PDB file of C-alpha atoms and ligand atoms in Angstrom:
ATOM      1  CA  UNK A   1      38.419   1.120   3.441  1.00 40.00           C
ATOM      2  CA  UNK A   2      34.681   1.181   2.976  1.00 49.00           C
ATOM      3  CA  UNK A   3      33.813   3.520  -0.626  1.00 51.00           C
ATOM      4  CA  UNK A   4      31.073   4.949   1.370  1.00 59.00           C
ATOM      5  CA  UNK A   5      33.107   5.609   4.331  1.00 52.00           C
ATOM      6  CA  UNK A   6      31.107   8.846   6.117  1.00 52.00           C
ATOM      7  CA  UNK A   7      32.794  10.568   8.633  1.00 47.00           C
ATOM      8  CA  UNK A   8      33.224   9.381  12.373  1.00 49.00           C
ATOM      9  CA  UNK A   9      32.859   5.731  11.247  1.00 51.00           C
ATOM     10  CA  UNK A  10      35.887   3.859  12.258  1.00 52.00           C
ATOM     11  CA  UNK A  11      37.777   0.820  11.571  1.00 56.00           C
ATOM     12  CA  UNK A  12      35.412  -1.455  14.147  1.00 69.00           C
ATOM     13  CA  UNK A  13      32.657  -1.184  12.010  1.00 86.00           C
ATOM     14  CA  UNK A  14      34.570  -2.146   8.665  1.00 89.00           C
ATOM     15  CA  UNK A  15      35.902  -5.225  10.694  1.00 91.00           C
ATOM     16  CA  UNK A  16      32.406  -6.344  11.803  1.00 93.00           C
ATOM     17  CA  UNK A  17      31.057  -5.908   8.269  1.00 94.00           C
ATOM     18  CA  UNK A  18      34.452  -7.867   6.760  1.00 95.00           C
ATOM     19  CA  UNK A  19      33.228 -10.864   9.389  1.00 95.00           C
ATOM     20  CA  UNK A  20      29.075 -10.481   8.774  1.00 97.00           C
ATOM     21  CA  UNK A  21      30.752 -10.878   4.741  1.00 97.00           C
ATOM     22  CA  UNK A  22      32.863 -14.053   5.705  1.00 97.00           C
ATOM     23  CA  UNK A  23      29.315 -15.368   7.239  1.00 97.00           C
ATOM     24  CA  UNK A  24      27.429 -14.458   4.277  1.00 98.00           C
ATOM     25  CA  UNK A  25      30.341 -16.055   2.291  1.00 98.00           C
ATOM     26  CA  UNK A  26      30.023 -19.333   4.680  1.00 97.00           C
ATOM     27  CA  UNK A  27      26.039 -19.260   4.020  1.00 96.00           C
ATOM     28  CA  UNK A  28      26.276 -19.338   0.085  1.00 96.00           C
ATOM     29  CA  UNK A  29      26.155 -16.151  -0.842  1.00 98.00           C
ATOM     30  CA  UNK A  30      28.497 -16.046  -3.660  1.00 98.00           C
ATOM     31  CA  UNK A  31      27.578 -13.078  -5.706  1.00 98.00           C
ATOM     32  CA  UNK A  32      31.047 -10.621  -5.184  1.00 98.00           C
ATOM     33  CA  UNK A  33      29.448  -7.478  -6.226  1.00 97.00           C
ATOM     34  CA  UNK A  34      26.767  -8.347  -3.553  1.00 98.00           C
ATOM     35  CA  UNK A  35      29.158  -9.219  -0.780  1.00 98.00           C
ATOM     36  CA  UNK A  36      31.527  -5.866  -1.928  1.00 97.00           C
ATOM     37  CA  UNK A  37      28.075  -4.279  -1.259  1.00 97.00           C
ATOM     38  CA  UNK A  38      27.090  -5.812   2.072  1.00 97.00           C
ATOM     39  CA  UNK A  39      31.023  -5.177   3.314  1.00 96.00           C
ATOM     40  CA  UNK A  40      30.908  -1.353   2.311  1.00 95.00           C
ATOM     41  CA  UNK A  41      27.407  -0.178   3.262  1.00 96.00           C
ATOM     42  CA  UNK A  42      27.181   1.550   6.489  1.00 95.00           C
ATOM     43  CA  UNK A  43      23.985  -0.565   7.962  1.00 96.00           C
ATOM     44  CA  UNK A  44      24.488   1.533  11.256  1.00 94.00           C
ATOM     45  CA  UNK A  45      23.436   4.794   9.538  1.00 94.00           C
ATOM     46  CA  UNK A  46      19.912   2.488   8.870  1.00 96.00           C
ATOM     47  CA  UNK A  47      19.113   1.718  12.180  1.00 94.00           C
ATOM     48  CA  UNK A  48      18.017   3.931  15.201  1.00 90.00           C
ATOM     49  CA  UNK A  49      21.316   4.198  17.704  1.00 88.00           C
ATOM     50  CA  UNK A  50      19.381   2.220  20.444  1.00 90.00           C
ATOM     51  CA  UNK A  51      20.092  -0.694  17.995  1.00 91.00           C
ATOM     52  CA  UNK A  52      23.319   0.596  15.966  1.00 89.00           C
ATOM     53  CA  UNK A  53      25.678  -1.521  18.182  1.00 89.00           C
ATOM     54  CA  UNK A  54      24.161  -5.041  16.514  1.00 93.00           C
ATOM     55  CA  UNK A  55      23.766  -3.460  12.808  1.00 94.00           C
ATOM     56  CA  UNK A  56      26.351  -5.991  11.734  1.00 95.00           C
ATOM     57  CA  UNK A  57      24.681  -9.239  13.179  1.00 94.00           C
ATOM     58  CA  UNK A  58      22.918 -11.196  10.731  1.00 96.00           C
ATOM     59  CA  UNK A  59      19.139 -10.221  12.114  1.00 95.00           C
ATOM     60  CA  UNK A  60      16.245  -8.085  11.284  1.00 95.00           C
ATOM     61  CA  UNK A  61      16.152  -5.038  13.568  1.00 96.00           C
ATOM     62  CA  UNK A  62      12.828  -2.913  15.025  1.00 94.00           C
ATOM     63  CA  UNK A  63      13.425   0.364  12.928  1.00 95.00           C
ATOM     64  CA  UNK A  64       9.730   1.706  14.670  1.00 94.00           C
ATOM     65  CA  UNK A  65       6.304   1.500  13.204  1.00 94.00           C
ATOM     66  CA  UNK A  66       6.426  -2.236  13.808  1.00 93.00           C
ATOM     67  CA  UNK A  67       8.854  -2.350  10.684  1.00 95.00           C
ATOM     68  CA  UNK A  68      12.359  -4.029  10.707  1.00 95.00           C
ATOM     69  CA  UNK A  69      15.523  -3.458   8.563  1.00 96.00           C
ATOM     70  CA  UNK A  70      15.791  -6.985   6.954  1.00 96.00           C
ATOM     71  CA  UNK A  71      18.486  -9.685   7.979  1.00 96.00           C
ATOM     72  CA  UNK A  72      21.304  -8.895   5.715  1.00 98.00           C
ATOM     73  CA  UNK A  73      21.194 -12.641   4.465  1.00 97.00           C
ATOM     74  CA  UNK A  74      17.993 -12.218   2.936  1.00 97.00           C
ATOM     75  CA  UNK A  75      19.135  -8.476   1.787  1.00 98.00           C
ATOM     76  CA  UNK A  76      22.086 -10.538   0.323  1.00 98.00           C
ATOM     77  CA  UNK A  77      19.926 -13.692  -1.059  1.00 97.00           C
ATOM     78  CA  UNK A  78      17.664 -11.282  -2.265  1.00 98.00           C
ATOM     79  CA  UNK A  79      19.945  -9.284  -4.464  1.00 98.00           C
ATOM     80  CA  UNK A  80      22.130 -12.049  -5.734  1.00 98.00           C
ATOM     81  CA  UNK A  81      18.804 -13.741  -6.875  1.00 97.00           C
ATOM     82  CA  UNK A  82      17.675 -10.306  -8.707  1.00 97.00           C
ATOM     83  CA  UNK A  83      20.928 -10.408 -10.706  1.00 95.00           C
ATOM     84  CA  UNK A  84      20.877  -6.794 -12.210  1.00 94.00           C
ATOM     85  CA  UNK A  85      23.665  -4.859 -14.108  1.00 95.00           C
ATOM     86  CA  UNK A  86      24.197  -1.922 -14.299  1.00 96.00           C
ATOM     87  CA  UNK A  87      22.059  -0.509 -17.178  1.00 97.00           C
ATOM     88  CA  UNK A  88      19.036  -1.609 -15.754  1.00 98.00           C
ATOM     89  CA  UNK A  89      16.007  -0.201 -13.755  1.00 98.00           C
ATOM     90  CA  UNK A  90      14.581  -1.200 -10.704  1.00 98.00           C
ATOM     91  CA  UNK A  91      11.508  -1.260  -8.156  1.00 98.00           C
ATOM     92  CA  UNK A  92      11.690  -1.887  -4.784  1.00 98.00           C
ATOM     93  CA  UNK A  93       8.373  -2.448  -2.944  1.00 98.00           C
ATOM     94  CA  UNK A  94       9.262  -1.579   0.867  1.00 98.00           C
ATOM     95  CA  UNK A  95      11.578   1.283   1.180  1.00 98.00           C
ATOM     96  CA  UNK A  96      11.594   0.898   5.072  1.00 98.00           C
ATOM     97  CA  UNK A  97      15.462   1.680   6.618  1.00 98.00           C
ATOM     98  CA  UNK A  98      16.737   2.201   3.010  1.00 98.00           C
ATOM     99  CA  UNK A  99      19.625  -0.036   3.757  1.00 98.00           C
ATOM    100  CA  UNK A 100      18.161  -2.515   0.683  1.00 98.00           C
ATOM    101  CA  UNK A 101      17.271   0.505  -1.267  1.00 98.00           C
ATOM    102  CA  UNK A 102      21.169   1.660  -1.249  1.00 98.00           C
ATOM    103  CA  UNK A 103      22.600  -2.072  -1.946  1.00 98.00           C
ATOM    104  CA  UNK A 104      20.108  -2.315  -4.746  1.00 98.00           C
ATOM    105  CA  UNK A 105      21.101   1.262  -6.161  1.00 98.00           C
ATOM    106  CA  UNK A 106      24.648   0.543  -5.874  1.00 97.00           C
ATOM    107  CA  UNK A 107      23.707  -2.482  -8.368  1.00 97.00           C
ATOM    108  CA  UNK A 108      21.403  -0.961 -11.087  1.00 98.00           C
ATOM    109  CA  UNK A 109      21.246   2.109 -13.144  1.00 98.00           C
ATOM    110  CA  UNK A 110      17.567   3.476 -11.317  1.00 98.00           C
ATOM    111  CA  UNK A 111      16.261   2.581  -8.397  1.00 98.00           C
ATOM    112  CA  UNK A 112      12.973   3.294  -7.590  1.00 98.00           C
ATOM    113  CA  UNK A 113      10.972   2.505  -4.395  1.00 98.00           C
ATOM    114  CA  UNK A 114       7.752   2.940  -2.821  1.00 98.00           C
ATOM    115  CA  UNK A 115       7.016   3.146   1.059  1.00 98.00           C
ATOM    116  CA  UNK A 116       3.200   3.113   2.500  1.00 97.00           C
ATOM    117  CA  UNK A 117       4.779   4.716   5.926  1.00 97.00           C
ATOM    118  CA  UNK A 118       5.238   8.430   5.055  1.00 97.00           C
ATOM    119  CA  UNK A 119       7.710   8.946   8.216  1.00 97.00           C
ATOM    120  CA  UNK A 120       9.830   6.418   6.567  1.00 97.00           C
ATOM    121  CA  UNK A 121      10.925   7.720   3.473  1.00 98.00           C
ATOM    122  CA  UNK A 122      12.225  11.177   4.468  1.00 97.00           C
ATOM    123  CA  UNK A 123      14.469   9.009   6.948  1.00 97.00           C
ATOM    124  CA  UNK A 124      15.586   6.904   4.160  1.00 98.00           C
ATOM    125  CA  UNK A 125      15.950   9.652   1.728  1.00 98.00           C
ATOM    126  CA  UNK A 126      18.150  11.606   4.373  1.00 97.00           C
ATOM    127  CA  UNK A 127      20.692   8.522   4.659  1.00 97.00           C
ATOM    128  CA  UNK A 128      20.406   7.735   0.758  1.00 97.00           C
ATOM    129  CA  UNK A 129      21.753  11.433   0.490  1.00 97.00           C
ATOM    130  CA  UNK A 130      24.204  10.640   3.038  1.00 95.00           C
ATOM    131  CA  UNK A 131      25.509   8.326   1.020  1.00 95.00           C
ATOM    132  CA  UNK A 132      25.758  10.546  -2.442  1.00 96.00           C
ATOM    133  CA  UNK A 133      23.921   7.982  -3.827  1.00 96.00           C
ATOM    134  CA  UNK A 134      22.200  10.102  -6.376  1.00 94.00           C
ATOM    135  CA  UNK A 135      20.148   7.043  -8.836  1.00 98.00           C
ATOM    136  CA  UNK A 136      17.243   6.694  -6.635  1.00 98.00           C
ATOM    137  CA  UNK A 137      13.679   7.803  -6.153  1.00 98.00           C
ATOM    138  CA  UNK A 138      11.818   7.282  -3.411  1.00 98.00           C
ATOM    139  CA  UNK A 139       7.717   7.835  -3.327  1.00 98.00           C
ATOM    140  CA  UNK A 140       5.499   7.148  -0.349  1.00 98.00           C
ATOM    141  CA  UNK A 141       2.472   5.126  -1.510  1.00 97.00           C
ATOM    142  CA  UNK A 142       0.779   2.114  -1.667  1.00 97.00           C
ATOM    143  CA  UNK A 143       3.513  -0.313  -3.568  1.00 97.00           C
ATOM    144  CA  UNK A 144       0.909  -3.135  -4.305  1.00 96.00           C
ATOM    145  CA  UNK A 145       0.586  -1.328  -7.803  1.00 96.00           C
ATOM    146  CA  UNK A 146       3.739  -0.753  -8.327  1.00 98.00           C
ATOM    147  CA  UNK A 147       4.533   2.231  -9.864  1.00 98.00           C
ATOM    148  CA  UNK A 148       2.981   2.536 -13.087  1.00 97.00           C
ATOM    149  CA  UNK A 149       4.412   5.640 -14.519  1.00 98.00           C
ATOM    150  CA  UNK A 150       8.013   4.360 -13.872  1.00 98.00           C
ATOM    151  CA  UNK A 151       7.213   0.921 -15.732  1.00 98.00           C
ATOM    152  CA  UNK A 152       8.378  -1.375 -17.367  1.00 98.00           C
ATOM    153  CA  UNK A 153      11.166  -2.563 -14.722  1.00 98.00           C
ATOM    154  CA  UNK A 154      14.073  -5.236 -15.079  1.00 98.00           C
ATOM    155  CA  UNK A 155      14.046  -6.014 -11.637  1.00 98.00           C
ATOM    156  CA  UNK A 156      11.036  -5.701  -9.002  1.00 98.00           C
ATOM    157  CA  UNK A 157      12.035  -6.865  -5.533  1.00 98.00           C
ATOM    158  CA  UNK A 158       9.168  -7.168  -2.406  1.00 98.00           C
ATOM    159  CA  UNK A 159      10.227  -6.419   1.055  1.00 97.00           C
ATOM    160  CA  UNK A 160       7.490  -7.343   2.578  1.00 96.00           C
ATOM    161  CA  UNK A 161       5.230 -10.350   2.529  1.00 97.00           C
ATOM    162  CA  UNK A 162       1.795 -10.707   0.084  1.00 97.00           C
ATOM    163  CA  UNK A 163      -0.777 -13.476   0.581  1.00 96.00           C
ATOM    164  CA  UNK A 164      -0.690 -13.627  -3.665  1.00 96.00           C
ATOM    165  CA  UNK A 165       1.844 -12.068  -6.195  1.00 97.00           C
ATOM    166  CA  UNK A 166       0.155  -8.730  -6.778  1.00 97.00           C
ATOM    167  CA  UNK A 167      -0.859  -8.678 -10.686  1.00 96.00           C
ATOM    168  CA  UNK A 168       0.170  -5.329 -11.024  1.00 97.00           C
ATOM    169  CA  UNK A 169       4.097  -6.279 -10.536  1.00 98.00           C
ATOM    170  CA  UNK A 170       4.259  -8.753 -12.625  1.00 97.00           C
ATOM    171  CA  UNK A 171       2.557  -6.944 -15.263  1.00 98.00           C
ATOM    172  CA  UNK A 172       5.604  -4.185 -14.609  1.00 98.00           C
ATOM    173  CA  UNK A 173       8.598  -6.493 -15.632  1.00 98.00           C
ATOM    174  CA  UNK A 174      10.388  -6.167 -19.230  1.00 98.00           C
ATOM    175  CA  UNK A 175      10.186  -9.279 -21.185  1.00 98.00           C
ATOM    176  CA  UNK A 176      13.516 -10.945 -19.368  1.00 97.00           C
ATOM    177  CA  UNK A 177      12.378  -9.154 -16.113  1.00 98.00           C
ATOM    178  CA  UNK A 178      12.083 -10.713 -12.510  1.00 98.00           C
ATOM    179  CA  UNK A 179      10.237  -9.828  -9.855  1.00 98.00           C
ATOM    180  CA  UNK A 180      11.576 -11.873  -6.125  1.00 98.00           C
ATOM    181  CA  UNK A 181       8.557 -11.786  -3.600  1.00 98.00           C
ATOM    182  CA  UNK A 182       7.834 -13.880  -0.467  1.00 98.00           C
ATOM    183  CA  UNK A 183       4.612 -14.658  -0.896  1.00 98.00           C
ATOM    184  CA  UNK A 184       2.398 -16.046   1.844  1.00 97.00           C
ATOM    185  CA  UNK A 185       0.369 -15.457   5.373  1.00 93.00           C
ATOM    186  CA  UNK A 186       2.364 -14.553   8.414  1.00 84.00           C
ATOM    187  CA  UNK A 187       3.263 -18.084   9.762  1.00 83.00           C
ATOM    188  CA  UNK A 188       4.078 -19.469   5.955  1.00 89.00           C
ATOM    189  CA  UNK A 189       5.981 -17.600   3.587  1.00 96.00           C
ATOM    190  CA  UNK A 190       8.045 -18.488   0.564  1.00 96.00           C
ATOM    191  CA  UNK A 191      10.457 -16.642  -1.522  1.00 97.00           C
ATOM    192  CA  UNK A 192       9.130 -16.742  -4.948  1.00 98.00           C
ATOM    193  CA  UNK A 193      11.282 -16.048  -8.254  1.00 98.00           C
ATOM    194  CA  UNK A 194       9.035 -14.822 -11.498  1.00 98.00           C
ATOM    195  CA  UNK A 195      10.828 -14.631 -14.791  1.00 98.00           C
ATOM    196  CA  UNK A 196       8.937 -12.965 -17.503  1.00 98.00           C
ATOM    197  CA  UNK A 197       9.354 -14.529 -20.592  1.00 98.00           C
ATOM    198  CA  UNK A 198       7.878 -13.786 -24.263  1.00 97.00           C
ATOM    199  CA  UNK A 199       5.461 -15.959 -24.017  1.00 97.00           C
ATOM    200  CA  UNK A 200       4.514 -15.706 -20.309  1.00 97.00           C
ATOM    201  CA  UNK A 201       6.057 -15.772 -16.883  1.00 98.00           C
ATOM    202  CA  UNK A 202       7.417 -19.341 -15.247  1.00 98.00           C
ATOM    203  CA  UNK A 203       7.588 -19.592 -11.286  1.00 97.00           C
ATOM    204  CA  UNK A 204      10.220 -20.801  -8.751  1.00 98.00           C
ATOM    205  CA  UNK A 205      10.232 -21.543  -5.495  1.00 97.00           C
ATOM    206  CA  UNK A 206      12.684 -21.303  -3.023  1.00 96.00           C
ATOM    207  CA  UNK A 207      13.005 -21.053   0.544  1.00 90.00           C
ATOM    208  CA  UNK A 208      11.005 -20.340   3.621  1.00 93.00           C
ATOM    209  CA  UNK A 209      11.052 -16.759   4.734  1.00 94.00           C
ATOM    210  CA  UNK A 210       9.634 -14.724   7.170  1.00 92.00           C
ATOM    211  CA  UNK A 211       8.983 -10.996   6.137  1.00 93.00           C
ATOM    212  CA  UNK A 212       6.559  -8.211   7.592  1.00 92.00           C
ATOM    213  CA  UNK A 213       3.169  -8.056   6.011  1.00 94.00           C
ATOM    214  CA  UNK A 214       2.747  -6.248   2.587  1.00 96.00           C
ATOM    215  CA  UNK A 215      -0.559  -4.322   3.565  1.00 95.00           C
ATOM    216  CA  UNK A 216      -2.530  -1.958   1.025  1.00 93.00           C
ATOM    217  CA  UNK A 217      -3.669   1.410   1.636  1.00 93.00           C
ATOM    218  CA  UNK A 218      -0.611   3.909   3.306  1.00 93.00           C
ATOM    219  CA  UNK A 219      -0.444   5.069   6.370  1.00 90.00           C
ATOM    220  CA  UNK A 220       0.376   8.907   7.697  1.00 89.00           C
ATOM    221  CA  UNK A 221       2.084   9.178  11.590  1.00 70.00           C
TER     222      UNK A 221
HETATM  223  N1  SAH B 301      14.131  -3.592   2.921  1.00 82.53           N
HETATM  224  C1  SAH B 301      13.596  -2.915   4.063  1.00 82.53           C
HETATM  225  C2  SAH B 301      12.509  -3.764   4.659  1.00 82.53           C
HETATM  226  C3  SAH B 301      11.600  -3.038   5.550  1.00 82.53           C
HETATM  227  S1  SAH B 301      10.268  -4.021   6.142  1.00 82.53           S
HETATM  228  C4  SAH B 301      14.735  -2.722   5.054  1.00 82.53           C
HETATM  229  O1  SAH B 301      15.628  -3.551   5.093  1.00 82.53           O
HETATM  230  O2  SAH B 301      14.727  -1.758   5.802  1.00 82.53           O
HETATM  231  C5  SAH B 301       9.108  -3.876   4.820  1.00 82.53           C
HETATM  232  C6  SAH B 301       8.623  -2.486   4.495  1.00 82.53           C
HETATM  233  O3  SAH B 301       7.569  -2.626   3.534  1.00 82.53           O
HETATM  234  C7  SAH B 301       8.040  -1.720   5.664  1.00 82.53           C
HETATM  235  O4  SAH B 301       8.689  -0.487   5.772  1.00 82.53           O
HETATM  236  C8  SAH B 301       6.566  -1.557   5.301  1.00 82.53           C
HETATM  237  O5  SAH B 301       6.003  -0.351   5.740  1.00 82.53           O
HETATM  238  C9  SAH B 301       6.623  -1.613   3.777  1.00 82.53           C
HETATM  239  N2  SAH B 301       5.368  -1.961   3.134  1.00 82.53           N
HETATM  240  C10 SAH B 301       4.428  -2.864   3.516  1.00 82.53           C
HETATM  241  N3  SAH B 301       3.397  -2.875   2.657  1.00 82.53           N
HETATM  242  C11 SAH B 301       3.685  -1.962   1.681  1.00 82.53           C
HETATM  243  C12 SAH B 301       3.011  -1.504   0.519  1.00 82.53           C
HETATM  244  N4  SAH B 301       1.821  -1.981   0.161  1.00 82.53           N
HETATM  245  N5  SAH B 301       3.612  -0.563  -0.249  1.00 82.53           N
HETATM  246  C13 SAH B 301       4.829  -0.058   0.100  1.00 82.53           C
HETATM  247  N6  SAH B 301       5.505  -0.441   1.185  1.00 82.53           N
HETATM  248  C14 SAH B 301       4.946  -1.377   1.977  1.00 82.53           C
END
């Protein structure tokens, strides 16, 4: 039984989550807290009902404003890479659904994320509180600074695609931090690890990606 379980949701969606985990499973993801995560979360409650009968395929998903709910592999990939515990804080850039937002919170002590599309985050906040998950704030604004007066972070993670590694983020991360970003144009993106170190911050790449835009400024609808 799912430890979020929310009323009305039955057995068929815990067995198509237990499968999308096996997939995950079959596709490297090897991080169990992760994969308790990704088999537990309701991503139905995330997307709009039109789509809510293919929550538990491994795809992105329109959820309006020409946003999507990332594919849970990269959700997964994502949050195995961050490697939190759970005494430390963390930034999301990219609140969108919310469904990353409540894997990540479910991971870390503080979650914090920012969301330049204001009709977004009272959606996300409303299914966060669904969820009694109580460890997260959510702010609409322009995430390409980050969010200063919440700083220093141990994990920053981008949902959404910059042409550079904003400055801002990196500056953000404890010594020990890491910040996961794909970085790149629309057609070319890829999934960039920083590590902050005491001296500096050292860069890996990993594999292609293809994310939405990050874009600067917010937007009000
Ligand atoms: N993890 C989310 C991904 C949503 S898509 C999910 O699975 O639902 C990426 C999100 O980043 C979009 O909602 C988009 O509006 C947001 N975004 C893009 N640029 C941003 C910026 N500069 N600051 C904050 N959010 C931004």
């Amino acid at each position: 039984m799912s430890e979020f379980d929310l009323q009305g949701i039955g057995m068929t969606s815990q067995r198509t989550r237990d499968r999308l985990v096996a997939r995950l499973r079959e596709q490297g993801i090897e991080d169990e807290a992760v994969l308790r995560l990704i088999g537990s979360v309701p991503r139905h409650i995330f997307i709009d009902e039109a789509w809510s009968h293919r929550a538990y395929e491994d795809s992105s998903l329109p959820i309006g404003h020409g946003q999507t709910i990332s594919q849970p592999f990269i959700v997964a990939l994502m949050s195995q890479l961050l490697n939190v515990s759970p005494r430390e804080r963390v930034l999301e850039v990219g609140t969108g659904s919310g469904y990353q937002t409540a894997v990540l919170a479910s991971l870390c002590q503080r979650l914090y994320s920012v969301e330049r599309i204001e009709a977004l985050v009272p959606r996300a906040k409303k299914r966060l509180e669904a969820m009694k998950l109580r460890n997260v704030a959510l702010r609409y604004g322009d995430g390409y600074g980050g969010w200063p007066e919440k700083a220093p972070f141990d994990g920053i993670l981008v949902t959404a695609a910059p042409p550079e590694i904003p400055a801002a983020l990196q500056e953000q991360l404890t010594v020990g931090g890491r910040l996961i970003v794909p970085v790149g144009t629309d057609q070319s993106q890829s999934l960039k690890v920083i590590d902050r170190t005491e001296t500096g911050f050292t860069e890996t790449i990993l594999e292609r990606v293809h994310f939405v835009p990050l874009v600067a400024g917010t937007e009000r609808r």
